[in-house]
Amino acid sequence: MAVTAFTYAPAPERVRPKIRERYGLFINGAWTAPNSERYFETINPADETVLAQVAYAEAQDVDRAVRAARKGFERWSKLKPADRAKLIYRIARTITERSRELAVLESMNGGKPIRESRDFDIPEAGAHFFYHAGWADKLEWALRAGEMPAPIGVCGQIVPWNFPLLMAAWKLAPALACGNSVVLKPAETTPLTALALAQIIEEADLPAGVVNIVTGDGATGAALVDNDGIDKIAFTGSTDVGKVIQRRLAGKGKRITLELGGKAANVIFADAPLDQAVEGIVQGIYFNQGHVCCAGSRLLVEESVHDDIVARLTSRIRTLRLGDPLDKNTDIGAINSRVQLEKIHELVRSGIEQGATFVQAECELPARGFFFPASFFTNVHPSHRIAREEIFGPVLSIMTFRTPDEAIEKANNTPYGLSAGIWTAEGSKNMWIAQHLRAGVVWCNTFNKFDPSSPFGGYKESGFGREGGVHGLHEYLA
Ligand code: NAP
Ligand code: MG
């Protein structure tokens, strides 16, 4: 019987955001040159072209930003809460109005498929500002009755490259709603949407110094952590850097929240609707090329359905389209950087050397840019590096279990504790397993679902503190 092949029609996004040739530092409500006069290139990881020159902030620039934030704090914390709310709503509305342009910019600078930045990153970023604007004048209800909440002061915020605008929104929106001022440092490889947000904040007429954005690299982040003018550090990134930050701040009496890495178990029971579970596996690991801290990167499958799941997943990954992030049909975009691509290759090599079986979707890779096809490992042993370390790429490690107790034991056998998934048709089993998993977020019969009203954060080496919801407000109140 003849089978009609699926024909692929490219659907390139036509909107192009305005990108400046060169970006300064956003300090005290104005764009300023860095002390060193040094700028660095930011590129498009899908074709390695240079998008813009971005200012490199050293300790002196960071100090300028922190001093501006101190003055900004005096202004912002004295505003009537309802007036703060109005300004945060203004930011939220502008993000929503410019969502298409911001989505394209996010995909150009970070490599993620336009479908994801358009339908997830940017709308969620807007939603975080809307949600927290609503809290700004209702904070007395966020705490115990009768307590009058006070902001903490100047917050240093450091974000990673995997959800650049969204992570900036997760940090800025609650800090501002609670009356704090901020110095935010975006990741070196993805500064452009944070700088677009600085433009939005400039236009929204927030008092000068309330939000300062300093670009640079890890040393810029370290200068922020070491600056004595900061009252709190909120960090999202790797567990290694999180530990360094915690050590540097030990004994200094500053507030600190750490959102770190993960190696989430996605647990599939034999009674689960397997078609849906396979979609959940795909969403869990291939979303954003697997550059997701809460990715379902360890698949635990009940032994009786292992072969069935592997067969379904093998054919499903062949249908995932890898390529131009700005093509609306693309499922797997570019890996964020050459460094990250090398890390993925290194861990995949270790998996093969340690004896796991590697399965990869066959597809043609673009001539330029950083790409890695959807892949998974079977025959994985819990001691393998690919079962323990974060790959942070589109690579899944599959293991099996026989009983619910064994599933729980294997799921918890990790230094991390950020998230987990459970797939079963039985409601009581879902609840029982969820109660025994040591993970900050547990999804039942779904994966990678987010909402500004639900708290997010980890246990163990995935960090501490919560972002989102009422819990997240507490992290920004004295
Ligand atoms: P990373 O290397 O830890 O970097 C995160 C941020 O910290 C970046 O802005 C980075 O700057 C900065 N930084 C680097 N060294 C620093 C230092 N010594 N002091 C202060 N800041 C420093 O992490 P990444 O590789 O960018 O991001 C991936 C990691 O983040 C993964 O482990 C992932 O699981 C985790 N993550 C966690 C969450 C969560 O909510 N739990 C969310 C997203 C990502 P440069 O990039 O400019 O070097
Ligand atoms: Mg880094």
Short mmCIF file of C-alpha atoms and ligand atoms in Angstrom, two decimals:
data_model
loop_
_atom_site.label_atom_id
_atom_site.label_comp_id
_atom_site.label_asym_id
_atom_site.label_seq_id
_atom_site.Cartn_x
_atom_site.Cartn_y
_atom_site.Cartn_z
CA MET A 1 0.00 0.00 0.00
CA ALA A 2 1.32 3.40 -0.90
CA VAL A 3 1.80 5.73 2.02
CA THR A 4 1.57 9.45 1.44
CA ALA A 5 4.59 11.16 2.85
CA PHE A 6 4.08 14.23 5.00
CA THR A 7 5.29 17.22 3.02
CA TYR A 8 7.05 19.93 4.92
CA ALA A 9 6.26 23.53 4.06
CA PRO A 10 8.66 25.99 5.68
CA ALA A 11 6.84 28.77 7.53
CA PRO A 12 9.38 31.42 8.44
CA GLU A 13 8.42 34.14 10.89
CA ARG A 14 8.50 37.49 9.10
CA VAL A 15 8.47 39.94 12.01
CA ARG A 16 11.93 41.32 12.75
CA PRO A 17 12.58 43.12 16.03
CA LYS A 18 14.62 46.32 16.11
CA ILE A 19 18.04 45.44 17.45
CA ARG A 20 20.48 48.23 18.30
CA GLU A 21 24.03 47.91 17.07
CA ARG A 22 25.32 48.47 20.57
CA TYR A 23 23.77 48.32 24.04
CA GLY A 24 25.04 50.16 27.12
CA LEU A 25 24.25 49.38 30.74
CA PHE A 26 20.83 50.42 32.05
CA ILE A 27 21.69 52.23 35.29
CA ASN A 28 19.65 54.85 37.14
CA GLY A 29 17.07 55.00 34.35
CA ALA A 30 19.61 55.81 31.62
CA TRP A 31 21.88 53.98 29.17
CA THR A 32 25.51 54.38 30.13
CA ALA A 33 28.85 53.19 28.80
CA PRO A 34 30.78 50.63 30.82
CA ASN A 35 33.75 51.86 32.79
CA SER A 36 36.11 49.66 30.77
CA GLU A 37 34.59 50.74 27.41
CA ARG A 38 34.48 47.00 26.72
CA TYR A 39 31.66 45.46 24.66
CA PHE A 40 31.10 41.83 23.74
CA GLU A 41 29.31 40.23 20.82
CA THR A 42 26.02 38.45 21.24
CA ILE A 43 25.20 35.96 18.49
CA ASN A 44 22.38 33.94 17.00
CA PRO A 45 23.20 30.31 17.90
CA ALA A 46 21.26 29.05 14.86
CA ASP A 47 23.64 30.62 12.33
CA GLU A 48 26.44 32.15 14.43
CA THR A 49 25.84 35.66 13.06
CA VAL A 50 26.51 38.62 15.35
CA LEU A 51 23.31 40.36 16.51
CA ALA A 52 24.71 43.21 18.61
CA GLN A 53 27.52 44.49 20.82
CA VAL A 54 26.69 44.47 24.51
CA ALA A 55 28.38 46.36 27.36
CA TYR A 56 30.61 44.41 29.71
CA ALA A 57 30.05 45.45 33.34
CA GLU A 58 32.91 45.22 35.82
CA ALA A 59 32.75 45.57 39.61
CA GLN A 60 32.84 49.39 39.35
CA ASP A 61 29.80 49.41 37.02
CA VAL A 62 27.99 46.96 39.27
CA ASP A 63 28.72 49.25 42.20
CA ARG A 64 27.26 52.20 40.28
CA ALA A 65 24.14 50.13 39.63
CA VAL A 66 23.84 49.11 43.30
CA ARG A 67 24.15 52.74 44.43
CA ALA A 68 21.48 53.76 41.92
CA ALA A 69 19.29 50.93 43.20
CA ARG A 70 19.67 52.22 46.77
CA LYS A 71 18.32 55.62 45.68
CA GLY A 72 15.70 53.86 43.57
CA PHE A 73 14.64 51.89 46.62
CA GLU A 74 14.04 55.10 48.60
CA ARG A 75 11.73 56.34 45.82
CA TRP A 76 9.96 53.07 45.07
CA SER A 77 9.31 51.95 48.63
CA LYS A 78 7.73 55.32 49.43
CA LEU A 79 5.26 55.20 46.53
CA LYS A 80 1.69 54.26 47.36
CA PRO A 81 1.29 50.52 46.69
CA ALA A 82 -1.52 51.23 44.21
CA ASP A 83 0.82 53.52 42.25
CA ARG A 84 3.47 50.80 42.14
CA ALA A 85 0.80 48.44 40.86
CA LYS A 86 -0.08 50.84 38.01
CA LEU A 87 3.52 50.94 36.85
CA ILE A 88 3.92 47.16 37.00
CA TYR A 89 0.67 46.77 35.03
CA ARG A 90 2.16 49.11 32.46
CA ILE A 91 5.17 46.80 32.04
CA ALA A 92 2.83 43.80 31.75
CA ARG A 93 0.72 45.48 29.06
CA THR A 94 3.71 46.52 27.00
CA ILE A 95 5.17 43.00 27.08
CA THR A 96 1.83 41.70 25.84
CA GLU A 97 1.56 44.35 23.12
CA ARG A 98 5.10 43.64 21.87
CA SER A 99 4.91 39.90 22.40
CA ARG A 100 5.52 38.97 18.77
CA GLU A 101 8.64 41.11 18.46
CA LEU A 102 9.94 39.87 21.83
CA ALA A 103 9.30 36.26 20.83
CA VAL A 104 11.36 36.65 17.66
CA LEU A 105 14.15 38.36 19.60
CA GLU A 106 14.16 35.55 22.18
CA SER A 107 14.38 32.90 19.47
CA MET A 108 17.11 34.78 17.60
CA ASN A 109 19.33 35.23 20.64
CA GLY A 110 18.66 31.95 22.44
CA GLY A 111 17.86 29.42 19.70
CA LYS A 112 14.48 28.23 20.97
CA PRO A 113 11.68 27.46 18.48
CA ILE A 114 9.47 30.47 17.76
CA ARG A 115 6.42 28.36 18.62
CA GLU A 116 7.71 28.08 22.18
CA SER A 117 8.80 31.69 22.65
CA ARG A 118 5.52 32.87 21.07
CA ASP A 119 3.19 30.53 22.98
CA PHE A 120 5.08 30.11 26.22
CA ASP A 121 8.03 32.34 27.20
CA ILE A 122 6.64 35.75 26.34
CA PRO A 123 2.98 35.23 27.39
CA GLU A 124 4.19 33.71 30.67
CA ALA A 125 6.54 36.66 31.25
CA GLY A 126 3.60 39.04 30.74
CA ALA A 127 1.45 36.90 33.05
CA HIS A 128 4.03 37.17 35.84
CA PHE A 129 3.94 40.96 35.72
CA PHE A 130 0.12 41.00 35.61
CA TYR A 131 -0.14 38.55 38.52
CA HIS A 132 2.32 40.44 40.72
CA ALA A 133 0.92 43.87 39.84
CA GLY A 134 -2.29 42.56 41.36
CA TRP A 135 -0.51 41.76 44.64
CA ALA A 136 1.26 45.13 44.98
CA ASP A 137 -1.56 46.79 46.94
CA LYS A 138 -2.79 43.66 48.74
CA LEU A 139 0.38 42.53 50.44
CA GLU A 140 -1.08 42.61 53.96
CA TRP A 141 -3.13 39.58 52.86
CA ALA A 142 -0.01 37.76 51.75
CA LEU A 143 1.26 37.54 55.31
CA ARG A 144 -0.27 36.55 58.61
CA ALA A 145 -3.18 38.80 59.56
CA GLY A 146 -2.12 42.01 61.26
CA GLU A 147 1.49 41.99 60.02
CA MET A 148 2.47 45.00 57.98
CA PRO A 149 4.84 43.79 55.24
CA ALA A 150 8.05 45.67 54.46
CA PRO A 151 10.34 45.24 51.45
CA ILE A 152 13.88 43.92 51.88
CA GLY A 153 15.76 46.66 49.99
CA VAL A 154 18.16 46.28 47.06
CA CYS A 155 17.96 42.86 45.37
CA GLY A 156 20.72 41.45 43.16
CA GLN A 157 19.18 39.05 40.66
CA ILE A 158 21.14 36.67 38.43
CA VAL A 159 19.41 34.67 35.68
CA PRO A 160 20.41 31.91 33.23
CA TRP A 161 20.13 31.65 29.45
CA ASN A 162 17.44 29.01 29.03
CA PHE A 163 14.36 31.24 29.57
CA PRO A 164 15.96 34.68 29.46
CA LEU A 165 12.94 37.01 29.56
CA LEU A 166 10.78 34.65 31.59
CA MET A 167 13.41 34.18 34.32
CA ALA A 168 13.91 37.96 34.44
CA ALA A 169 10.12 38.32 34.87
CA TRP A 170 10.03 35.64 37.61
CA LYS A 171 12.61 37.67 39.51
CA LEU A 172 11.64 41.28 38.77
CA ALA A 173 7.86 41.11 39.12
CA PRO A 174 7.65 39.90 42.75
CA ALA A 175 10.60 42.08 43.83
CA LEU A 176 8.93 45.20 42.43
CA ALA A 177 5.46 44.30 43.70
CA CYS A 178 6.88 44.02 47.23
CA GLY A 179 8.58 47.44 46.99
CA ASN A 180 12.21 46.41 46.39
CA SER A 181 14.66 47.79 43.85
CA VAL A 182 16.75 45.56 41.62
CA VAL A 183 20.08 45.08 39.87
CA LEU A 184 19.53 42.29 37.34
CA LYS A 185 22.27 40.41 35.50
CA PRO A 186 21.19 38.43 32.43
CA ALA A 187 23.30 35.52 31.14
CA GLU A 188 26.22 36.32 28.84
CA THR A 189 24.78 34.45 25.82
CA THR A 190 21.22 35.86 26.00
CA PRO A 191 21.15 39.52 27.04
CA LEU A 192 18.86 40.92 24.33
CA THR A 193 15.36 40.38 25.75
CA ALA A 194 16.46 41.66 29.18
CA LEU A 195 17.74 44.78 27.39
CA ALA A 196 14.41 45.05 25.53
CA LEU A 197 12.75 44.83 28.94
CA ALA A 198 14.99 47.68 30.13
CA GLN A 199 13.63 49.74 27.21
CA ILE A 200 10.07 48.84 28.23
CA ILE A 201 10.79 49.83 31.84
CA GLU A 202 12.32 53.11 30.62
CA GLU A 203 9.17 53.89 28.63
CA ALA A 204 6.93 52.85 31.51
CA ASP A 205 8.46 55.73 33.52
CA LEU A 206 9.45 53.82 36.61
CA PRO A 207 11.40 56.07 38.97
CA ALA A 208 15.12 56.10 38.10
CA GLY A 209 17.19 53.38 39.74
CA VAL A 210 14.32 51.04 40.61
CA VAL A 211 15.44 48.57 37.94
CA ASN A 212 19.07 48.45 36.76
CA ILE A 213 20.30 45.93 34.20
CA VAL A 214 23.99 45.11 33.97
CA THR A 215 25.28 42.79 31.26
CA GLY A 216 28.51 40.82 31.37
CA ASP A 217 29.59 37.33 32.34
CA GLY A 218 30.11 35.21 35.44
CA ALA A 219 32.56 37.77 36.87
CA THR A 220 29.85 40.43 36.64
CA GLY A 221 27.52 38.12 38.59
CA ALA A 222 30.24 37.49 41.16
CA ALA A 223 30.75 41.27 41.56
CA LEU A 224 27.04 41.61 42.29
CA VAL A 225 27.17 38.85 44.89
CA ASP A 226 30.22 40.45 46.55
CA ASN A 227 28.80 43.98 46.62
CA ASP A 228 28.06 45.01 50.21
CA GLY A 229 25.23 47.31 49.15
CA ILE A 230 22.99 44.37 48.26
CA ASP A 231 20.38 43.14 50.76
CA LYS A 232 19.39 39.99 48.90
CA ILE A 233 20.67 37.73 46.14
CA ALA A 234 18.19 35.77 44.05
CA PHE A 235 20.00 33.35 41.75
CA THR A 236 18.82 30.90 39.10
CA GLY A 237 21.46 28.75 37.49
CA SER A 238 23.67 25.76 38.05
CA THR A 239 24.14 24.00 41.38
CA ASP A 240 27.93 24.56 41.16
CA VAL A 241 27.60 28.33 40.94
CA GLY A 242 24.79 28.27 43.54
CA LYS A 243 27.17 26.63 46.01
CA VAL A 244 29.87 29.24 45.30
CA ILE A 245 27.34 32.02 45.94
CA GLN A 246 26.14 30.46 49.18
CA ARG A 247 29.73 30.16 50.43
CA ARG A 248 30.52 33.77 49.53
CA LEU A 249 27.46 35.03 51.36
CA ALA A 250 27.89 32.83 54.43
CA GLY A 251 27.71 34.85 57.63
CA LYS A 252 26.88 38.13 55.88
CA GLY A 253 23.27 38.16 57.02
CA LYS A 254 21.85 38.70 53.54
CA ARG A 255 18.70 37.09 52.23
CA ILE A 256 19.30 34.49 49.55
CA THR A 257 17.23 32.27 47.28
CA LEU A 258 18.73 29.67 44.94
CA GLU A 259 16.90 28.00 42.05
CA LEU A 260 19.39 25.41 40.81
CA GLY A 261 19.68 22.33 38.64
CA GLY A 262 17.54 19.22 38.40
CA LYS A 263 17.43 15.64 37.15
CA ALA A 264 13.73 14.99 37.31
CA ALA A 265 12.18 11.54 37.25
CA ASN A 266 9.24 11.10 34.90
CA VAL A 267 7.55 7.92 36.16
CA ILE A 268 5.34 5.92 33.78
CA PHE A 269 3.12 3.15 35.19
CA ALA A 270 1.81 0.38 32.95
CA ASP A 271 -1.80 1.48 33.53
CA ALA A 272 -1.16 5.00 32.16
CA PRO A 273 -2.71 6.08 28.84
CA LEU A 274 0.48 5.38 26.91
CA ASP A 275 -0.18 7.67 23.92
CA GLN A 276 -0.58 10.61 26.28
CA ALA A 277 2.40 9.50 28.33
CA VAL A 278 4.62 9.50 25.23
CA GLU A 279 3.52 13.07 24.48
CA GLY A 280 4.35 13.90 28.10
CA ILE A 281 7.80 12.36 27.71
CA VAL A 282 8.39 14.42 24.55
CA GLN A 283 7.18 17.61 26.25
CA GLY A 284 9.23 16.74 29.33
CA ILE A 285 12.60 16.35 27.64
CA TYR A 286 12.54 17.94 24.17
CA PHE A 287 10.84 21.22 25.14
CA ASN A 288 13.40 24.03 24.70
CA GLN A 289 16.01 21.47 23.45
CA GLY A 290 16.04 20.06 26.98
CA HIS A 291 17.54 23.29 28.33
CA VAL A 292 15.09 23.13 31.20
CA CYS A 293 16.02 22.84 34.89
CA CYS A 294 12.86 20.83 35.62
CA ALA A 295 13.11 18.68 32.42
CA GLY A 296 11.92 15.08 32.79
CA SER A 297 15.39 13.82 31.97
CA ARG A 298 15.23 10.46 33.81
CA LEU A 299 12.43 8.32 32.49
CA LEU A 300 11.36 5.53 34.86
CA VAL A 301 9.12 3.05 33.06
CA GLU A 302 7.30 0.08 34.56
CA GLU A 303 9.14 -2.91 33.13
CA SER A 304 6.11 -4.50 31.43
CA VAL A 305 5.59 -1.48 29.12
CA HIS A 306 9.26 -0.58 28.59
CA ASP A 307 9.56 -2.06 25.08
CA ASP A 308 6.23 -0.58 24.02
CA ILE A 309 7.21 2.91 25.25
CA VAL A 310 10.64 2.69 23.59
CA ALA A 311 9.06 1.65 20.27
CA ARG A 312 6.54 4.50 20.41
CA LEU A 313 9.22 7.02 21.38
CA THR A 314 11.54 5.83 18.61
CA SER A 315 8.93 6.58 15.97
CA ARG A 316 7.77 9.79 17.67
CA ILE A 317 11.23 11.43 17.73
CA ARG A 318 11.52 10.86 13.97
CA THR A 319 8.62 13.30 13.52
CA LEU A 320 10.26 16.12 15.50
CA ARG A 321 11.53 18.77 13.13
CA LEU A 322 14.95 20.18 13.86
CA GLY A 323 16.07 23.41 12.26
CA ASP A 324 15.57 27.15 11.98
CA PRO A 325 14.18 28.42 15.31
CA LEU A 326 12.24 31.08 13.40
CA ASP A 327 10.33 28.49 11.39
CA LYS A 328 6.91 27.94 12.95
CA ASN A 329 7.10 24.20 12.20
CA THR A 330 10.34 23.70 14.12
CA ASP A 331 10.19 21.49 17.21
CA ILE A 332 13.91 21.37 18.07
CA GLY A 333 15.77 24.65 17.64
CA ALA A 334 19.41 25.50 18.21
CA ILE A 335 21.47 24.58 21.25
CA ASN A 336 22.13 27.83 23.11
CA SER A 337 25.90 27.95 22.71
CA ARG A 338 28.92 26.06 21.44
CA VAL A 339 29.97 25.45 25.05
CA GLN A 340 26.61 23.85 25.85
CA LEU A 341 26.74 21.73 22.68
CA GLU A 342 30.16 20.43 23.71
CA LYS A 343 28.83 19.56 27.19
CA ILE A 344 26.01 17.55 25.62
CA HIS A 345 28.44 15.69 23.34
CA GLU A 346 30.73 14.97 26.28
CA LEU A 347 27.95 13.45 28.41
CA VAL A 348 26.57 11.47 25.47
CA ARG A 349 30.06 10.01 24.87
CA SER A 350 30.21 9.04 28.56
CA GLY A 351 26.85 7.26 28.27
CA ILE A 352 28.05 5.25 25.28
CA GLU A 353 31.38 4.44 26.96
CA GLN A 354 29.63 3.31 30.16
CA GLY A 355 27.53 0.85 28.13
CA ALA A 356 24.12 2.46 27.62
CA THR A 357 22.38 2.15 24.21
CA PHE A 358 22.08 5.41 22.29
CA VAL A 359 19.07 6.10 20.01
CA GLN A 360 18.92 9.27 17.94
CA ALA A 361 16.49 10.70 15.38
CA GLU A 362 18.17 10.77 11.99
CA CYS A 363 18.04 14.21 10.47
CA GLU A 364 20.12 16.59 8.47
CA LEU A 365 21.82 19.27 10.55
CA PRO A 366 22.01 22.86 9.28
CA ALA A 367 25.43 23.79 7.91
CA ARG A 368 25.99 26.47 10.55
CA GLY A 369 24.90 26.91 14.14
CA PHE A 370 24.71 24.56 17.12
CA PHE A 371 22.31 21.65 16.82
CA PHE A 372 21.69 18.28 18.47
CA PRO A 373 18.89 15.90 17.38
CA ALA A 374 16.32 14.42 19.76
CA SER A 375 17.92 11.40 21.44
CA PHE A 376 17.56 8.91 24.26
CA PHE A 377 19.46 6.17 26.04
CA THR A 378 18.15 2.75 27.04
CA ASN A 379 20.00 0.22 29.22
CA VAL A 380 20.91 2.99 31.60
CA HIS A 381 22.25 2.08 35.04
CA PRO A 382 21.51 4.46 37.95
CA SER A 383 25.26 4.89 38.46
CA HIS A 384 25.89 6.11 34.90
CA ARG A 385 26.79 9.79 34.58
CA ILE A 386 23.84 10.24 32.19
CA ALA A 387 21.53 9.07 34.99
CA ARG A 388 23.04 11.40 37.60
CA GLU A 389 24.24 14.57 35.91
CA GLU A 390 22.23 17.25 34.20
CA ILE A 391 22.78 16.95 30.42
CA PHE A 392 20.70 20.08 29.75
CA GLY A 393 20.09 18.99 26.18
CA PRO A 394 17.55 16.89 24.19
CA VAL A 395 18.80 13.60 25.64
CA LEU A 396 16.68 11.31 27.82
CA SER A 397 17.92 8.46 30.06
CA ILE A 398 15.49 5.53 30.31
CA MET A 399 15.42 3.10 33.25
CA THR A 400 12.85 0.60 34.53
CA PHE A 401 11.12 -0.37 37.79
CA ARG A 402 8.86 -3.22 38.89
CA THR A 403 6.97 -1.93 41.94
CA PRO A 404 5.74 1.49 43.11
CA ASP A 405 8.23 1.35 46.00
CA GLU A 406 11.08 0.77 43.60
CA ALA A 407 9.83 3.67 41.44
CA ILE A 408 9.89 6.00 44.45
CA GLU A 409 13.33 4.82 45.54
CA LYS A 410 14.81 5.28 42.08
CA ALA A 411 13.08 8.64 41.54
CA ASN A 412 14.52 9.97 44.81
CA ASN A 413 17.99 8.54 44.13
CA THR A 414 19.50 11.86 43.04
CA PRO A 415 21.16 14.81 44.74
CA TYR A 416 18.55 17.03 43.08
CA GLY A 417 14.89 17.60 44.00
CA LEU A 418 13.32 20.12 41.67
CA SER A 419 10.49 18.37 39.86
CA ALA A 420 8.95 15.01 38.92
CA GLY A 421 6.17 13.54 36.81
CA ILE A 422 3.79 10.63 37.40
CA TRP A 423 1.66 8.88 34.77
CA THR A 424 -1.05 6.50 35.93
CA ALA A 425 -4.80 6.13 35.42
CA GLU A 426 -5.27 5.61 39.15
CA GLY A 427 -5.89 8.83 41.11
CA SER A 428 -5.01 7.40 44.50
CA LYS A 429 -1.70 6.07 43.17
CA ASN A 430 -0.90 9.51 41.78
CA MET A 431 -1.47 11.10 45.19
CA TRP A 432 0.42 8.42 47.10
CA ILE A 433 3.49 8.54 44.84
CA ALA A 434 3.47 12.36 44.76
CA GLN A 435 3.59 12.46 48.55
CA HIS A 436 6.71 10.29 48.56
CA LEU A 437 8.70 12.11 45.92
CA ARG A 438 11.21 14.64 47.20
CA ALA A 439 10.64 17.23 44.52
CA GLY A 440 9.41 20.82 44.68
CA VAL A 441 6.93 20.35 41.83
CA VAL A 442 5.17 17.09 40.94
CA TRP A 443 3.11 16.92 37.77
CA CYS A 444 0.47 14.19 37.47
CA ASN A 445 -0.42 13.03 33.93
CA THR A 446 1.16 16.18 32.49
CA PHE A 447 4.60 17.81 32.46
CA ASN A 448 6.22 21.25 32.29
CA LYS A 449 3.08 23.20 33.13
CA PHE A 450 3.51 26.58 34.84
CA ASP A 451 1.40 29.34 36.31
CA PRO A 452 2.39 32.55 38.13
CA SER A 453 0.15 31.58 41.05
CA SER A 454 1.87 28.27 41.76
CA PRO A 455 5.16 28.22 43.68
CA PHE A 456 8.24 26.73 42.05
CA GLY A 457 11.51 25.70 43.68
CA GLY A 458 13.64 22.83 44.85
CA TYR A 459 14.80 20.55 47.62
CA LYS A 460 18.32 19.27 48.28
CA GLU A 461 20.86 20.45 45.68
CA SER A 462 18.13 22.03 43.56
CA GLY A 463 18.23 24.99 45.96
CA PHE A 464 15.86 26.70 48.34
CA GLY A 465 13.23 29.41 48.33
CA ARG A 466 10.15 29.57 46.10
CA GLU A 467 9.23 31.70 43.11
CA GLY A 468 5.61 32.36 42.19
CA GLY A 469 2.41 32.45 44.20
CA VAL A 470 2.11 33.77 47.76
CA HIS A 471 5.18 31.74 48.74
CA GLY A 472 7.26 33.69 46.25
CA LEU A 473 6.17 37.02 47.77
CA HIS A 474 7.56 36.01 51.15
CA GLU A 475 11.03 35.82 49.60
CA TYR A 476 10.87 39.57 48.87
CA LEU A 477 9.42 40.77 52.19
CA ALA A 478 11.47 41.51 55.31
P1 NAP B 1 25.31 29.14 35.44
O1 NAP B 1 26.57 28.96 34.73
O2 NAP B 1 25.22 28.81 36.88
O3 NAP B 1 24.89 30.65 35.21
C1 NAP B 1 23.72 31.24 35.73
C2 NAP B 1 23.96 32.72 35.88
O4 NAP B 1 24.97 32.96 36.86
C3 NAP B 1 24.45 33.40 34.61
O5 NAP B 1 23.91 34.69 34.56
C4 NAP B 1 25.94 33.42 34.84
O6 NAP B 1 26.61 34.39 34.09
C5 NAP B 1 26.03 33.72 36.30
N1 NAP B 1 27.27 33.33 36.95
C6 NAP B 1 28.25 32.47 36.51
N2 NAP B 1 29.22 32.37 37.44
C7 NAP B 1 28.88 33.17 38.48
C8 NAP B 1 29.47 33.48 39.74
N3 NAP B 1 30.62 32.93 40.15
N4 NAP B 1 28.83 34.32 40.58
C9 NAP B 1 27.65 34.86 40.23
N5 NAP B 1 27.04 34.62 39.04
C10 NAP B 1 27.64 33.77 38.18
O7 NAP B 1 24.12 28.34 34.79
P2 NAP B 1 23.78 28.26 33.26
O8 NAP B 1 24.67 27.25 32.67
O9 NAP B 1 23.74 29.62 32.69
O10 NAP B 1 22.28 27.75 33.33
C11 NAP B 1 21.95 26.41 33.36
C12 NAP B 1 21.73 25.94 34.78
O11 NAP B 1 20.70 26.69 35.41
C13 NAP B 1 21.27 24.51 34.84
O12 NAP B 1 21.95 23.84 35.87
C14 NAP B 1 19.79 24.62 35.17
O13 NAP B 1 19.24 23.51 35.77
C15 NAP B 1 19.75 25.83 36.02
N6 NAP B 1 18.42 26.44 36.00
C16 NAP B 1 17.64 26.35 37.11
C17 NAP B 1 16.36 26.88 37.13
C18 NAP B 1 15.49 26.78 38.34
O14 NAP B 1 14.50 27.49 38.43
N7 NAP B 1 15.80 25.95 39.30
C19 NAP B 1 15.88 27.52 36.00
C20 NAP B 1 16.69 27.60 34.86
C21 NAP B 1 17.97 27.06 34.89
P3 NAP B 1 27.11 34.09 32.59
O15 NAP B 1 26.09 33.25 31.90
O16 NAP B 1 27.15 35.45 32.02
O17 NAP B 1 28.41 33.40 32.70
MG MG B 2 28.02 30.51 32.51
#
